Backbone as JSON Lines, residues from 0, in Angstrom:
{"i":0,"aa":"M","n":[-118.47,27.55,97.79],"ca":[-117.79,27.08,99.12],"c":[-117.64,25.74,98.52]}
{"i":1,"aa":"T","n":[-116.2,25.6,99.05],"ca":[-115.55,24.05,98.73],"c":[-116.2,22.62,99.62]}
{"i":2,"aa":"D","n":[-116.21,21.63,99.22],"ca":[-116.66,20.67,99.71],"c":[-115.99,20.19,101.42]}
{"i":3,"aa":"E","n":[-114.83,20.62,101.34],"ca":[-113.74,20.51,102.72],"c":[-114.54,21.47,103.63]}
{"i":4,"aa":"L","n":[-114.95,22.75,103.39],"ca":[-115.28,23.66,103.88],"c":[-116.66,23.29,104.92]}
{"i":5,"aa":"L","n":[-117.75,22.77,103.67],"ca":[-119.17,22.37,103.99],"c":[-118.85,21.21,105.06]}
{"i":6,"aa":"V","n":[-118.1,20.43,104.69],"ca":[-118.13,19.03,105.66],"c":[-117.69,19.51,106.97]}
{"i":7,"aa":"V","n":[-116.59,20.55,107.2],"ca":[-115.96,20.91,108.73],"c":[-117.37,21.56,109.09]}
{"i":8,"aa":"R","n":[-118.15,22.5,108.12],"ca":[-119.24,23.14,108.87],"c":[-120.06,22.12,109.22]}
{"i":9,"aa":"A","n":[-120.29,21.18,108.26],"ca":[-121.62,20.31,108.88],"c":[-121.23,19.26,109.96]}
{"i":10,"aa":"Q","n":[-119.75,18.99,110.1],"ca":[-118.97,18.39,111.42],"c":[-119.29,19.12,112.83]}
{"i":11,"aa":"L","n":[-119.67,20.66,112.48],"ca":[-119.9,21.44,113.69],"c":[-121.29,21.87,113.92]}
{"i":12,"aa":"G","n":[-122.05,20.94,113.15],"ca":[-123.6,20.9,113.22],"c":[-124.12,22.04,112.75]}
{"i":13,"aa":"E","n":[-123.77,22.55,111.6],"ca":[-124.37,23.6,110.64],"c":[-125.24,23.1,109.64]}
{"i":14,"aa":"R","n":[-126.3,22.76,110.2],"ca":[-127.52,22.14,108.95],"c":[-127.36,22.55,107.62]}
{"i":15,"aa":"A","n":[-127.39,23.64,107.38],"ca":[-127.35,24.51,105.81],"c":[-126.22,23.71,105.33]}
{"i":16,"aa":"A","n":[-125.01,23.84,105.94],"ca":[-123.84,22.86,105.33],"c":[-123.97,21.59,104.82]}
{"i":17,"aa":"L","n":[-124.77,20.91,105.81],"ca":[-125.18,19.47,105.31],"c":[-126.1,19.57,104.11]}
{"i":18,"aa":"A","n":[-127.12,20.14,104.39],"ca":[-128.1,20.62,103.05],"c":[-127.19,20.92,101.92]}
{"i":19,"aa":"E","n":[-126.5,21.63,101.8],"ca":[-125.6,21.87,100.66],"c":[-124.78,21.17,100.12]}
{"i":20,"aa":"L","n":[-124.15,20.22,100.95],"ca":[-123.61,19.21,100.61],"c":[-124.21,17.95,100.0]}
{"i":21,"aa":"V","n":[-125.43,17.73,100.76],"ca":[-126.5,16.76,99.96],"c":[-126.84,17.36,98.7]}
{"i":22,"aa":"A","n":[-127.18,18.49,98.66],"ca":[-127.83,18.96,97.25],"c":[-126.64,18.94,96.18]}
{"i":23,"aa":"R","n":[-125.79,19.32,96.76],"ca":[-124.82,19.22,95.5],"c":[-124.18,17.89,94.79]}
{"i":24,"aa":"W","n":[-124.27,16.76,96.17],"ca":[-123.68,15.16,95.69],"c":[-124.85,14.31,95.57]}
{"i":25,"aa":"Q","n":[-126.16,14.64,95.45],"ca":[-127.23,13.88,95.68],"c":[-127.44,13.2,93.94]}
{"i":26,"aa":"M","n":[-127.28,14.3,93.07],"ca":[-127.37,13.55,91.76],"c":[-126.09,12.73,91.49]}
{"i":27,"aa":"P","n":[-125.11,12.8,91.51],"ca":[-123.74,12.17,91.27],"c":[-123.86,11.05,91.98]}
{"i":28,"aa":"V","n":[-124.41,10.6,93.24],"ca":[-124.5,9.73,93.9],"c":[-125.32,8.62,93.43]}
{"i":29,"aa":"W","n":[-126.65,9.51,92.83],"ca":[-127.98,8.64,92.39],"c":[-127.4,8.1,91.03]}
{"i":30,"aa":"T","n":[-126.71,8.65,90.42],"ca":[-126.2,8.32,88.71],"c":[-125.36,7.06,89.24]}
{"i":31,"aa":"Y","n":[-124.45,7.19,90.12],"ca":[-123.28,6.05,90.1],"c":[-124.31,5.04,90.57]}
{"i":32,"aa":"V","n":[-125.09,5.06,91.43],"ca":[-125.85,3.95,92.08],"c":[-127.13,3.36,90.96]}
{"i":33,"aa":"R","n":[-127.25,4.01,90.3],"ca":[-128.52,3.79,89.02],"c":[-127.64,3.12,88.06]}
{"i":34,"aa":"R","n":[-126.3,3.41,87.56],"ca":[-125.47,2.93,86.89],"c":[-125.12,1.43,87.19]}
{"i":35,"aa":"M","n":[-125.14,1.21,88.44],"ca":[-124.47,0.15,88.9],"c":[-126.0,-1.16,89.21]}
{"i":36,"aa":"L","n":[-127.04,-0.63,89.31],"ca":[-128.03,-1.17,90.04],"c":[-129.24,-0.92,88.81]}
{"i":37,"aa":"D","n":[-130.44,-1.53,89.09],"ca":[-131.74,-1.28,88.14],"c":[-132.17,0.05,88.77]}
{"i":38,"aa":"A","n":[-133.12,0.83,88.26],"ca":[-133.93,2.06,88.79],"c":[-134.65,1.84,89.84]}
{"i":39,"aa":"E","n":[-135.26,0.67,90.16],"ca":[-136.38,0.45,91.2],"c":[-135.43,0.26,92.73]}
{"i":40,"aa":"R","n":[-134.3,-0.38,92.31],"ca":[-133.52,-0.2,93.6],"c":[-132.56,0.95,94.06]}
{"i":41,"aa":"A","n":[-132.31,1.98,92.96],"ca":[-131.45,3.07,92.8],"c":[-131.72,4.11,93.94]}
{"i":42,"aa":"D","n":[-133.5,4.49,94.04],"ca":[-133.61,5.22,95.04],"c":[-133.37,4.74,96.66]}
{"i":43,"aa":"D","n":[-133.74,3.45,96.76],"ca":[-133.51,2.74,98.07],"c":[-131.96,2.84,98.51]}
{"i":44,"aa":"V","n":[-131.27,2.42,97.47],"ca":[-129.89,2.4,97.98],"c":[-129.36,3.92,98.19]}
{"i":45,"aa":"T","n":[-129.59,4.94,97.1],"ca":[-129.34,6.04,97.71],"c":[-129.55,6.71,98.84]}
{"i":46,"aa":"Q","n":[-130.81,6.51,99.16],"ca":[-131.25,6.87,100.7],"c":[-130.45,6.13,101.8]}
{"i":47,"aa":"E","n":[-129.74,5.02,101.61],"ca":[-129.25,4.29,102.69],"c":[-127.99,4.63,102.43]}
{"i":48,"aa":"I","n":[-127.19,5.29,101.56],"ca":[-125.91,6.08,101.64],"c":[-126.08,7.45,102.26]}
{"i":49,"aa":"W","n":[-126.8,8.08,101.96],"ca":[-127.13,9.41,102.81],"c":[-127.39,9.47,104.32]}
{"i":50,"aa":"L","n":[-127.8,8.07,104.68],"ca":[-128.08,7.82,105.94],"c":[-126.91,7.7,106.68]}
{"i":51,"aa":"A","n":[-126.01,6.74,105.82],"ca":[-124.55,6.2,106.32],"c":[-123.58,7.62,106.28]}
{"i":52,"aa":"V","n":[-123.93,8.49,105.32],"ca":[-123.05,9.55,105.38],"c":[-123.12,10.6,106.62]}
{"i":53,"aa":"I","n":[-124.67,10.64,106.48],"ca":[-124.76,11.55,108.04],"c":[-124.46,11.02,109.16]}
{"i":54,"aa":"R","n":[-124.47,9.84,109.47],"ca":[-124.03,8.98,110.56],"c":[-122.5,9.4,110.72]}
{"i":55,"aa":"G","n":[-121.96,8.94,109.56],"ca":[-120.47,9.03,109.53],"c":[-119.62,10.17,109.3]}
{"i":56,"aa":"L","n":[-120.45,11.22,109.07],"ca":[-119.65,12.55,108.95],"c":[-118.83,13.01,109.77]}
{"i":57,"aa":"P","n":[-119.22,12.96,111.05],"ca":[-118.44,13.35,112.42],"c":[-117.21,12.61,112.25]}
{"i":58,"aa":"R","n":[-117.15,11.55,111.92],"ca":[-115.79,10.72,111.97],"c":[-115.27,10.93,110.63]}
{"i":59,"aa":"L","n":[-115.43,11.66,109.88],"ca":[-114.64,11.9,108.77],"c":[-113.34,12.86,109.03]}
{"i":60,"aa":"R","n":[-112.4,12.34,109.13],"ca":[-110.84,12.9,109.56],"c":[-110.19,13.89,108.43]}
{"i":61,"aa":"E","n":[-110.56,13.36,107.37],"ca":[-109.96,14.05,106.17],"c":[-111.17,14.75,105.14]}
{"i":62,"aa":"P","n":[-111.46,16.03,105.76],"ca":[-112.59,16.58,104.8],"c":[-112.63,16.98,103.46]}
{"i":63,"aa":"A","n":[-111.22,17.15,102.98],"ca":[-111.06,17.2,101.79],"c":[-111.04,16.0,100.88]}
{"i":64,"aa":"R","n":[-111.33,14.78,101.67],"ca":[-111.18,13.77,100.84],"c":[-112.96,13.24,100.91]}
{"i":65,"aa":"F","n":[-113.56,14.23,100.83],"ca":[-115.14,13.71,100.86],"c":[-115.47,12.9,100.05]}
{"i":66,"aa":"A","n":[-115.13,13.16,98.37],"ca":[-115.84,12.68,97.41],"c":[-115.47,11.22,97.3]}
{"i":67,"aa":"P","n":[-113.99,10.94,97.35],"ca":[-113.81,9.49,97.74],"c":[-114.39,8.76,98.86]}
{"i":68,"aa":"W","n":[-114.51,9.37,100.0],"ca":[-115.01,8.87,101.34],"c":[-116.72,8.59,100.55]}
{"i":69,"aa":"L","n":[-117.29,9.47,100.13],"ca":[-118.71,9.11,99.96],"c":[-119.01,8.06,98.69]}
{"i":70,"aa":"F","n":[-118.06,7.93,97.82],"ca":[-118.18,6.91,96.84],"c":[-117.7,5.6,97.31]}
{"i":71,"aa":"T","n":[-117.04,5.57,98.34],"ca":[-116.88,4.53,99.16],"c":[-117.86,3.67,99.72]}
{"i":72,"aa":"I","n":[-118.68,4.95,100.36],"ca":[-120.14,4.35,101.23],"c":[-120.85,3.73,100.0]}
{"i":73,"aa":"A","n":[-120.66,4.65,99.15],"ca":[-121.68,4.11,97.87],"c":[-121.3,2.62,97.29]}
{"i":74,"aa":"R","n":[-120.17,2.45,96.88],"ca":[-119.9,1.39,96.62],"c":[-120.18,0.25,97.46]}
{"i":75,"aa":"R","n":[-119.77,0.35,98.87],"ca":[-120.3,-0.68,99.95],"c":[-121.87,-0.83,99.64]}
{"i":76,"aa":"S","n":[-122.59,0.19,99.61],"ca":[-124.02,-0.07,99.87],"c":[-124.55,-1.03,98.58]}
{"i":77,"aa":"V","n":[-124.1,-0.42,97.07],"ca":[-124.1,-1.3,95.94],"c":[-123.81,-2.67,96.27]}
{"i":78,"aa":"T","n":[-122.56,-2.91,96.91],"ca":[-122.15,-4.05,96.87],"c":[-123.08,-5.03,97.49]}
{"i":79,"aa":"D","n":[-123.44,-4.33,99.05],"ca":[-124.17,-5.09,99.81],"c":[-125.47,-5.53,99.65]}
{"i":80,"aa":"R","n":[-126.05,-4.59,98.82],"ca":[-127.38,-4.89,98.02],"c":[-127.28,-6.3,96.84]}
{"i":81,"aa":"L","n":[-126.21,-5.96,96.31],"ca":[-125.99,-7.11,95.45],"c":[-125.7,-8.62,96.01]}
{"i":82,"aa":"R","n":[-124.85,-8.32,96.91],"ca":[-124.37,-9.48,97.7],"c":[-125.79,-10.17,98.26]}
{"i":83,"aa":"G","n":[-126.78,-9.41,98.54],"ca":[-128.26,-9.8,99.19],"c":[-129.03,-10.43,97.85]}
{"i":84,"aa":"Q","n":[-129.1,-9.96,96.53],"ca":[-129.63,-10.43,95.8],"c":[-129.09,-11.76,95.08]}
{"i":85,"aa":"Y","n":[-127.92,-11.87,95.28],"ca":[-126.93,-13.01,94.72],"c":[-127.21,-14.01,95.37]}
{"i":86,"aa":"A","n":[-127.49,-13.78,96.92],"ca":[-127.64,-15.17,97.79],"c":[-129.01,-15.61,97.29]}
{"i":87,"aa":"R","n":[-130.26,-14.77,97.21],"ca":[-131.28,-15.23,97.0],"c":[-131.64,-15.84,95.61]}
{"i":88,"aa":"E","n":[-131.11,-15.27,94.68],"ca":[-131.53,-15.68,93.23],"c":[-130.13,-16.54,92.64]}
{"i":89,"aa":"H","n":[-129.02,-16.34,92.97],"ca":[-127.93,-17.03,92.21],"c":[-127.75,-17.17,91.09]}
{"i":90,"aa":"E","n":[-127.73,-15.88,90.6],"ca":[-127.51,-15.58,88.93],"c":[-126.38,-14.68,88.93]}
{"i":91,"aa":"H","n":[-125.91,-14.71,87.53],"ca":[-124.79,-14.24,87.31],"c":[-125.01,-12.6,86.91]}
{"i":92,"aa":"V","n":[-124.13,-11.85,87.26],"ca":[-124.14,-10.3,87.26],"c":[-124.68,-10.06,85.9]}
{"i":93,"aa":"H","n":[-124.18,-10.48,84.8],"ca":[-124.89,-10.24,83.64],"c":[-126.39,-10.12,83.37]}
{"i":94,"aa":"E","n":[-127.14,-11.24,83.91],"ca":[-128.28,-11.49,83.95],"c":[-129.24,-10.67,85.2]}
{"i":95,"aa":"T","n":[-128.87,-10.38,86.05],"ca":[-129.44,-9.67,87.27],"c":[-129.41,-8.12,87.19]}
{"i":96,"aa":"L","n":[-128.07,-7.61,86.11],"ca":[-127.95,-6.33,86.27],"c":[-128.69,-5.74,85.09]}
{"i":97,"aa":"A","n":[-128.84,-6.82,83.8],"ca":[-129.27,-6.3,82.58],"c":[-130.43,-5.04,82.76]}
{"i":98,"aa":"A","n":[-130.13,-3.97,82.17],"ca":[-131.32,-2.85,82.08],"c":[-132.2,-2.93,80.94]}
{"i":99,"aa":"G","n":[-131.91,-3.89,80.11],"ca":[-132.65,-4.15,78.9],"c":[-132.13,-3.78,77.71]}
{"i":100,"aa":"D","n":[-132.62,-4.2,76.64],"ca":[-132.22,-4.1,75.21],"c":[-132.5,-2.65,74.62]}
{"i":101,"aa":"V","n":[-131.82,-2.03,74.29],"ca":[-132.61,-0.64,73.41],"c":[-131.89,-0.79,72.15]}
{"i":102,"aa":"T","n":[-132.79,-0.73,71.29],"ca":[-132.37,-0.88,69.71],"c":[-132.57,0.4,69.17]}
{"i":103,"aa":"V","n":[-131.8,0.56,68.32],"ca":[-131.57,1.87,67.46],"c":[-130.77,1.39,66.12]}
{"i":104,"aa":"D","n":[-131.67,2.02,65.09],"ca":[-131.55,1.56,63.56],"c":[-129.99,2.02,63.29]}
{"i":105,"aa":"D","n":[-129.49,3.18,63.57],"ca":[-128.52,3.67,62.98],"c":[-127.26,3.46,64.05]}
{"i":106,"aa":"P","n":[-126.46,2.59,63.78],"ca":[-125.08,2.25,64.82],"c":[-124.44,3.26,65.24]}
{"i":107,"aa":"V","n":[-124.07,4.45,64.36],"ca":[-123.54,5.78,64.89],"c":[-124.2,6.18,65.87]}
{"i":108,"aa":"D","n":[-125.56,6.29,65.63],"ca":[-126.5,7.19,66.62],"c":[-126.66,6.41,68.11]}
{"i":109,"aa":"A","n":[-126.61,4.66,67.95],"ca":[-126.36,4.33,68.89],"c":[-125.21,4.37,69.66]}
{"i":110,"aa":"A","n":[-124.31,4.53,69.27],"ca":[-122.92,4.89,70.08],"c":[-123.11,6.15,70.63]}
{"i":111,"aa":"V","n":[-123.68,7.07,70.26],"ca":[-123.99,8.21,70.9],"c":[-125.12,8.25,71.86]}
{"i":112,"aa":"D","n":[-126.16,7.63,71.47],"ca":[-127.26,7.47,72.27],"c":[-127.05,7.19,73.85]}
{"i":113,"aa":"R","n":[-127.52,7.79,74.76],"ca":[-127.3,7.54,75.94],"c":[-128.15,6.57,76.68]}
{"i":114,"aa":"A","n":[-128.95,6.12,76.15],"ca":[-129.69,4.57,76.75],"c":[-128.97,3.61,76.43]}
{"i":115,"aa":"E","n":[-128.59,4.01,75.04],"ca":[-127.36,2.48,74.24],"c":[-126.36,2.33,75.3]}
{"i":116,"aa":"L","n":[-125.69,3.63,75.68],"ca":[-124.57,3.59,76.64],"c":[-124.88,2.7,77.83]}
{"i":117,"aa":"V","n":[-125.98,3.28,78.36],"ca":[-126.46,2.29,79.73],"c":[-126.45,0.66,79.21]}
{"i":118,"aa":"S","n":[-127.08,0.65,78.63],"ca":[-127.37,-0.82,77.89],"c":[-126.14,-1.51,77.71]}
{"i":119,"aa":"L","n":[-125.08,-0.84,76.76],"ca":[-123.6,-1.58,76.95],"c":[-122.96,-1.4,78.47]}
{"i":120,"aa":"L","n":[-123.13,-0.57,79.14],"ca":[-122.46,-0.76,80.26],"c":[-123.05,-1.82,80.98]}
{"i":121,"aa":"S","n":[-124.45,-2.08,80.88],"ca":[-124.85,-3.2,81.6],"c":[-124.54,-4.59,81.46]}
{"i":122,"aa":"G","n":[-123.74,-4.46,80.22],"ca":[-123.3,-5.95,79.47],"c":[-121.66,-6.15,80.1]}
{"i":123,"aa":"L","n":[-121.18,-5.31,81.15],"ca":[-119.85,-5.25,81.07],"c":[-120.07,-6.04,82.67]}
{"i":124,"aa":"P","n":[-118.57,-6.87,82.92],"ca":[-118.61,-7.13,84.22],"c":[-118.46,-6.26,85.2]}
{"i":125,"aa":"M","n":[-118.97,-6.41,86.45],"ca":[-119.03,-5.41,87.32],"c":[-117.75,-4.58,87.99]}
{"i":126,"aa":"P","n":[-116.68,-5.25,87.8],"ca":[-115.38,-4.59,88.11],"c":[-115.03,-3.59,87.04]}
{"i":127,"aa":"E","n":[-115.38,-4.07,85.74],"ca":[-114.82,-3.13,84.72],"c":[-115.92,-1.89,84.66]}
{"i":128,"aa":"R","n":[-117.5,-2.15,84.69],"ca":[-118.28,-1.24,84.65],"c":[-118.04,-0.06,85.8]}
{"i":129,"aa":"E","n":[-117.94,-0.49,87.16],"ca":[-117.56,0.21,88.4],"c":[-116.39,1.12,88.0]}
{"i":130,"aa":"I","n":[-115.4,0.71,87.41],"ca":[-114.3,1.48,87.16],"c":[-114.72,2.42,86.22]}
{"i":131,"aa":"L","n":[-115.41,2.19,85.29],"ca":[-115.71,3.11,83.87],"c":[-116.45,4.02,84.52]}
{"i":132,"aa":"V","n":[-117.71,3.82,85.25],"ca":[-118.42,4.78,85.76],"c":[-117.63,5.85,86.83]}
{"i":133,"aa":"L","n":[-117.22,5.13,87.74],"ca":[-116.11,6.17,88.62],"c":[-115.04,7.13,87.7]}
{"i":134,"aa":"F","n":[-114.55,6.58,86.97],"ca":[-113.45,7.32,86.24],"c":[-113.87,8.07,85.41]}
{"i":135,"aa":"Y","n":[-114.74,7.75,84.4],"ca":[-115.32,8.88,83.2],"c":[-116.74,9.37,83.65]}
{"i":136,"aa":"L","n":[-117.5,8.86,84.22],"ca":[-118.98,9.15,84.27],"c":[-118.83,10.07,85.89]}
{"i":137,"aa":"Q","n":[-118.03,10.07,86.8],"ca":[-118.02,10.54,88.01],"c":[-117.03,11.47,87.77]}
{"i":138,"aa":"D","n":[-115.81,11.61,87.08],"ca":[-114.5,12.12,86.82],"c":[-113.62,12.1,87.93]}
{"i":139,"aa":"L","n":[-113.77,11.12,88.58],"ca":[-112.64,10.81,89.76],"c":[-111.26,10.32,89.16]}
{"i":140,"aa":"S","n":[-110.43,10.61,90.07],"ca":[-108.91,10.13,89.5],"c":[-108.72,8.65,89.7]}
{"i":141,"aa":"V","n":[-107.68,8.2,88.91],"ca":[-106.98,6.62,89.02],"c":[-106.87,6.6,90.68]}
{"i":142,"aa":"E","n":[-106.28,7.45,91.39],"ca":[-106.03,7.1,92.76],"c":[-107.28,7.06,93.46]}
{"i":143,"aa":"D","n":[-108.22,8.0,93.2],"ca":[-109.54,7.74,94.11],"c":[-110.31,6.95,93.82]}
{"i":144,"aa":"C","n":[-110.43,6.41,92.73],"ca":[-110.86,5.15,91.93],"c":[-110.07,4.07,92.88]}
{"i":145,"aa":"A","n":[-108.94,3.93,92.94],"ca":[-108.1,2.82,93.74],"c":[-108.45,2.92,94.87]}
{"i":146,"aa":"Q","n":[-108.71,3.83,95.65],"ca":[-109.0,4.1,97.14],"c":[-110.64,3.69,97.47]}
{"i":147,"aa":"I","n":[-111.42,3.95,96.43],"ca":[-112.85,3.72,96.51],"c":[-112.79,2.34,96.63]}
{"i":148,"aa":"C","n":[-112.21,1.54,95.77],"ca":[-112.5,0.25,95.22],"c":[-111.41,-0.9,95.96]}
{"i":149,"aa":"E","n":[-110.69,-0.1,96.79],"ca":[-109.48,-1.01,97.73],"c":[-108.81,-1.68,96.66]}
{"i":150,"aa":"I","n":[-108.56,-0.96,95.49],"ca":[-107.61,-1.91,94.87],"c":[-106.13,-1.0,94.25]}
{"i":151,"aa":"P","n":[-105.2,-1.6,94.12],"ca":[-104.07,-0.63,93.55],"c":[-104.62,-0.07,92.26]}
{"i":152,"aa":"A","n":[-103.44,1.15,92.02],"ca":[-103.95,2.38,90.8],"c":[-103.54,1.22,89.49]}
{"i":153,"aa":"G","n":[-102.68,0.52,89.72],"ca":[-102.5,-0.18,88.41],"c":[-103.54,-1.3,87.92]}
{"i":154,"aa":"T","n":[-104.09,-1.79,88.97],"ca":[-105.62,-2.51,88.65],"c":[-106.41,-1.76,88.39]}
{"i":155,"aa":"V","n":[-106.6,-0.46,88.61],"ca":[-107.7,0.55,88.2],"c":[-107.43,0.68,86.54]}
{"i":156,"aa":"K","n":[-106.16,0.84,86.18],"ca":[-105.71,1.14,84.92],"c":[-105.92,0.05,83.93]}
{"i":157,"aa":"S","n":[-105.71,-1.22,84.45],"ca":[-105.91,-2.37,83.7],"c":[-107.36,-2.65,83.67]}
{"i":158,"aa":"R","n":[-107.98,-2.32,84.6],"ca":[-109.72,-2.53,83.94],"c":[-110.29,-1.4,83.32]}
{"i":159,"aa":"L","n":[-109.86,-0.12,83.46],"ca":[-110.05,0.57,82.69],"c":[-110.09,0.44,80.86]}
{"i":160,"aa":"N","n":[-108.52,-0.42,80.8],"ca":[-108.31,-0.78,79.37],"c":[-109.28,-1.77,78.91]}
{"i":161,"aa":"R","n":[-109.59,-2.76,80.08],"ca":[-110.18,-4.28,79.48],"c":[-111.84,-3.57,79.29]}
{"i":162,"aa":"A","n":[-112.09,-2.56,80.24],"ca":[-113.44,-2.26,79.81],"c":[-113.47,-1.3,78.51]}
{"i":163,"aa":"R","n":[-112.64,-0.63,78.04],"ca":[-112.81,-0.19,77.01],"c":[-112.56,-1.02,75.81]}
{"i":164,"aa":"R","n":[-111.86,-2.1,75.84],"ca":[-111.71,-3.08,74.99],"c":[-112.84,-3.8,74.7]}
{"i":165,"aa":"L","n":[-113.59,-4.1,76.05],"ca":[-115.0,-4.8,76.1],"c":[-116.12,-4.18,75.13]}
{"i":166,"aa":"L","n":[-116.15,-2.71,75.54],"ca":[-117.03,-1.69,74.81],"c":[-116.93,-1.8,73.59]}
{"i":167,"aa":"R","n":[-115.68,-1.51,73.12],"ca":[-115.52,-1.62,71.91],"c":[-115.77,-3.07,71.16]}
{"i":168,"aa":"A","n":[-115.74,-4.02,71.47],"ca":[-115.95,-5.44,70.96],"c":[-117.68,-5.28,70.94]}
{"i":169,"aa":"Q","n":[-118.43,-4.66,71.76],"ca":[-119.93,-4.7,72.02],"c":[-120.29,-3.89,71.01]}
{"i":170,"aa":"L","n":[-119.45,-2.45,70.63],"ca":[-120.08,-1.68,69.4],"c":[-119.74,-2.26,68.31]}
{"i":171,"aa":"E","n":[-118.67,-3.09,68.23],"ca":[-118.47,-3.81,66.63],"c":[-119.56,-4.64,66.43]}
{"i":172,"aa":"E","n":[-119.8,-5.5,67.46],"ca":[-121.01,-6.34,67.46],"c":[-122.12,-5.87,66.96]}
{"i":173,"aa":"K","n":[-122.53,-4.63,67.38],"ca":[-123.79,-4.09,66.77],"c":[-123.54,-3.17,65.32]}
{"i":174,"aa":"G","n":[-122.62,-3.36,64.8],"ca":[-122.12,-2.94,63.76],"c":[-121.76,-1.47,63.57]}
{"i":175,"aa":"Y","n":[-121.16,-0.94,64.72],"ca":[-120.54,0.36,64.72],"c":[-119.18,0.5,64.36]}
{"i":176,"aa":"R","n":[-118.33,0.69,63.53],"ca":[-116.8,0.73,63.31],"c":[-116.22,2.27,63.31]}
{"i":177,"aa":"P","n":[-115.29,2.39,64.4],"ca":[-114.77,3.48,64.31],"c":[-113.82,3.82,63.23]}
């Protein structure tokens, strides 16, 4: 069953359709949040996202656009959490979102190792990290990323380009040469 049909059925009050939507999208949403925040906050923010989805689902006018709508809510929830944190701590994104250092002896293995990827992502500026996560890890289109982040498609492309350059530089610093 498509997301669009599940959304329509959920809007009509069918609990099973809502449960299936949540089951289908729970892990992608949590993964997105986890890549943007630390593990401690990912569960809380993900719950907040699903509460907002359940409240807002009756007002969703384009059921076919469920995924971009969902990730827009996720992005706003992450942004709200970060704003609150920044107001309290007055720290830079790099310091507050550092996931920790993962060391791997072989630089080639480090490029492939998932933990290393998370570490590399945490070193990117927030706008570039967000676009990488949405585009590559959530498999959303440039247009969907632009809608979610409320920026032009050209900006999405330039952030993707900058993010790839920054990742390449980080890999080279760690001794990996393509």
